[in-house]
PDB file of C-alpha atoms in Angstrom:
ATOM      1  CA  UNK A 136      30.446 -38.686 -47.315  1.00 89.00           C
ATOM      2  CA  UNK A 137      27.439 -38.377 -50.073  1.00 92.00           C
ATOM      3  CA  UNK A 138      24.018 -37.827 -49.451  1.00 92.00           C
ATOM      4  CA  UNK A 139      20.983 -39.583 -50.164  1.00 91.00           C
ATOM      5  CA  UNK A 140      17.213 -38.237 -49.744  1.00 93.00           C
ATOM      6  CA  UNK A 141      14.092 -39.788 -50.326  1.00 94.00           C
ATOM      7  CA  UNK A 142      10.274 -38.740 -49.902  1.00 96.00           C
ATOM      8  CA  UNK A 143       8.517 -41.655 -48.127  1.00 97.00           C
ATOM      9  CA  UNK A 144       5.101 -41.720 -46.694  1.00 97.00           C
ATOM     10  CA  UNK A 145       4.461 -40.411 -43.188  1.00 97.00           C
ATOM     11  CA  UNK A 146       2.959 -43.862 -42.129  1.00 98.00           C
ATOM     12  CA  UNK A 147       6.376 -45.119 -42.863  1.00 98.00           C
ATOM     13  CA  UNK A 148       8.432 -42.764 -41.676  1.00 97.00           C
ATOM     14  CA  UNK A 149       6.723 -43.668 -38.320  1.00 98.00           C
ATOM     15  CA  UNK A 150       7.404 -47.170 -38.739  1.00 98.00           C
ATOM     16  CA  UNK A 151      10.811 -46.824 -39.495  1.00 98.00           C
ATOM     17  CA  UNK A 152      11.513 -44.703 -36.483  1.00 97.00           C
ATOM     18  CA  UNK A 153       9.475 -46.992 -34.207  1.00 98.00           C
ATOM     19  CA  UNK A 154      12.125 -49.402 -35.736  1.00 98.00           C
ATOM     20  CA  UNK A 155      15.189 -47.507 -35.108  1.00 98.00           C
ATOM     21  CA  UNK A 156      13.845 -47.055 -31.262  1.00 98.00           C
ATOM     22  CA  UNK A 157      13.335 -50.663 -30.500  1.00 98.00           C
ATOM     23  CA  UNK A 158      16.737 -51.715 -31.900  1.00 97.00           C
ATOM     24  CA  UNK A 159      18.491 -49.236 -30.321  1.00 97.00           C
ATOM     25  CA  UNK A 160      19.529 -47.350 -33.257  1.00 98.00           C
ATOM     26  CA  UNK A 161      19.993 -43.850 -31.563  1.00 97.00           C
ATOM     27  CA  UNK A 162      18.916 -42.079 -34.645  1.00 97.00           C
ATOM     28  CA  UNK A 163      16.565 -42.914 -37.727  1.00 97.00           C
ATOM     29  CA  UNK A 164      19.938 -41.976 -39.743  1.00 96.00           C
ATOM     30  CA  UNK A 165      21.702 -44.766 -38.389  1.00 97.00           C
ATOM     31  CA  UNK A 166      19.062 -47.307 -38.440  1.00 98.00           C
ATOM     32  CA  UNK A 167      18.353 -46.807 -42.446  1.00 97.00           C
ATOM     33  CA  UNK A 168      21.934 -46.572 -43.004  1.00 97.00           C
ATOM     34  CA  UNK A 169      22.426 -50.242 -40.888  1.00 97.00           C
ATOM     35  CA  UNK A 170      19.015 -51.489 -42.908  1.00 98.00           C
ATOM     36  CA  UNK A 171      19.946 -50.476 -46.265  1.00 97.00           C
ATOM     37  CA  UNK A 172      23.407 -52.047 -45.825  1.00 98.00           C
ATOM     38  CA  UNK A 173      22.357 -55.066 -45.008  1.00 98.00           C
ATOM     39  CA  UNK A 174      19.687 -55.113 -47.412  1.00 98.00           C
ATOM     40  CA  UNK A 175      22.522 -54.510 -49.993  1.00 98.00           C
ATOM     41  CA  UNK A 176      24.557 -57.300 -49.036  1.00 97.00           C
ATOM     42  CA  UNK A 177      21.773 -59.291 -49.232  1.00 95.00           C
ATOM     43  CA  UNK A 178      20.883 -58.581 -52.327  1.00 95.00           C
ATOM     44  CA  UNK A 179      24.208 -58.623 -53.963  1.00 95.00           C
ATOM     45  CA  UNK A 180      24.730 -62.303 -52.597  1.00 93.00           C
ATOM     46  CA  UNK A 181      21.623 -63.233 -53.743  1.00 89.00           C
ATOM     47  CA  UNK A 182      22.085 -62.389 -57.195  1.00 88.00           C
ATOM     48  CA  UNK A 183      25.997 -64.389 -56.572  1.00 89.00           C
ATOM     49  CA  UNK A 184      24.676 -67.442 -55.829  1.00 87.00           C
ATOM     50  CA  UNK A 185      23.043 -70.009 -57.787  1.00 82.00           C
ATOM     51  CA  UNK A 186      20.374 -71.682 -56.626  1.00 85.00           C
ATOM     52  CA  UNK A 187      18.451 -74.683 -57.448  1.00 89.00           C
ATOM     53  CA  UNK A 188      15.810 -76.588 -56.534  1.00 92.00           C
ATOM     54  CA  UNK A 189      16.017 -80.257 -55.390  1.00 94.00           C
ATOM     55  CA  UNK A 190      15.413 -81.959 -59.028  1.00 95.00           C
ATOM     56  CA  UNK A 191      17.807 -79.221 -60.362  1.00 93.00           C
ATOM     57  CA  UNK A 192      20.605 -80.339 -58.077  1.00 93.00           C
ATOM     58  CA  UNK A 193      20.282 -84.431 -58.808  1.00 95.00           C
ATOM     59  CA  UNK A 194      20.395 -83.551 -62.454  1.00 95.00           C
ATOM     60  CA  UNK A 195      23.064 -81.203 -62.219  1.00 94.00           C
ATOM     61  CA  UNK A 196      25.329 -83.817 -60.122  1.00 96.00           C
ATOM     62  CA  UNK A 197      23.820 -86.810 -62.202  1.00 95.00           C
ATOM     63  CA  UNK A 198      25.250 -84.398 -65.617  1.00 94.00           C
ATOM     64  CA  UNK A 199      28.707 -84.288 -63.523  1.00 96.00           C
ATOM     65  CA  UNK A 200      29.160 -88.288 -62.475  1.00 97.00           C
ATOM     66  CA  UNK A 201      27.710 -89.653 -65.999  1.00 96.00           C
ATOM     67  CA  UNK A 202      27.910 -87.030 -68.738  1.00 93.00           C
ATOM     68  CA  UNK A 203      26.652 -87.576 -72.114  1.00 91.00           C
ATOM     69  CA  UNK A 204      28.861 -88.547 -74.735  1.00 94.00           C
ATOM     70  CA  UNK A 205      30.160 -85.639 -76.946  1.00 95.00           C
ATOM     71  CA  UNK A 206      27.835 -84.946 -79.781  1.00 96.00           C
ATOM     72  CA  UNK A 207      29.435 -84.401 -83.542  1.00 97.00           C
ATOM     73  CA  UNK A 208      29.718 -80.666 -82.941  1.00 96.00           C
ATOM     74  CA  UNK A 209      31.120 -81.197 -79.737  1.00 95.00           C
ATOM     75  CA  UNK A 210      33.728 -83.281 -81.453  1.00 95.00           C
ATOM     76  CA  UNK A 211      34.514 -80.806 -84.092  1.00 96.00           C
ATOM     77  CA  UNK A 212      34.806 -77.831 -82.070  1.00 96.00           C
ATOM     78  CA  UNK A 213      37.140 -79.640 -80.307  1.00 95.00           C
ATOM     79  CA  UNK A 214      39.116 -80.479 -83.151  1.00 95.00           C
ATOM     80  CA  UNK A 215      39.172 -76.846 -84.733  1.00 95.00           C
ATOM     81  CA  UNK A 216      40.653 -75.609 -81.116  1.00 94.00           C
ATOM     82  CA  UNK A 217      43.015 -78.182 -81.032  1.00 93.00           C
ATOM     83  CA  UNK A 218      44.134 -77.332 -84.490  1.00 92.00           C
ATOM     84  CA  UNK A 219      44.466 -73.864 -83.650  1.00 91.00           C
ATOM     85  CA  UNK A 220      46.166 -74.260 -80.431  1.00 87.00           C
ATOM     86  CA  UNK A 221      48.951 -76.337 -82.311  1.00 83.00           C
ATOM     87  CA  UNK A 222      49.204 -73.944 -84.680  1.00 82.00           C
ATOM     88  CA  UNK A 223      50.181 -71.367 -82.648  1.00 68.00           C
ATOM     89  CA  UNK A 224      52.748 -72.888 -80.516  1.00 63.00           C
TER      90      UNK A 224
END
């Protein structure tokens, strides 16, 4: 087990264990602990996913079903890696 501390505010300490209380948490420990891991999880998914708006999205799948023809520097890179992955087998 670790353990965390942090100075908060009176005001919110009250509103945190007014919180705890009416969701049955039985102590203010176990509400933050429940809050702060969900808050975590929530936070790490959000930064997981990409999200885009509604014109993002019909480019992005318009990009997919009708992509643009390789430019000349898309051509050469490809040669160059298909030169050097002949060359080493």
């Amino acid at each position: 087990m670790s353990r965390l501390e942090a100075r908060i505010p009176r005001e919110l300490k009250r509103t945190l264990e007014r919180a705890a209380a009416v969701t049955g948490h039985p102590t203010l420990t176990s509400f933050m602990i429940y809050s702060l891991q969900a808050s975590a999880r929530r936070a790490i998914e959000d930064h997981r996913q990409t999200k885009l708006t509604a014109d993002e999205s019909t480019s992005f799948v318009q990009a997919l079903l009708a992509p643009a023809a390789p430019n000349v520097a898309l051509r050469a890179a490809f040669e160059r890696y298909s030169r050097e992955a002949h060359a080493g087998a």
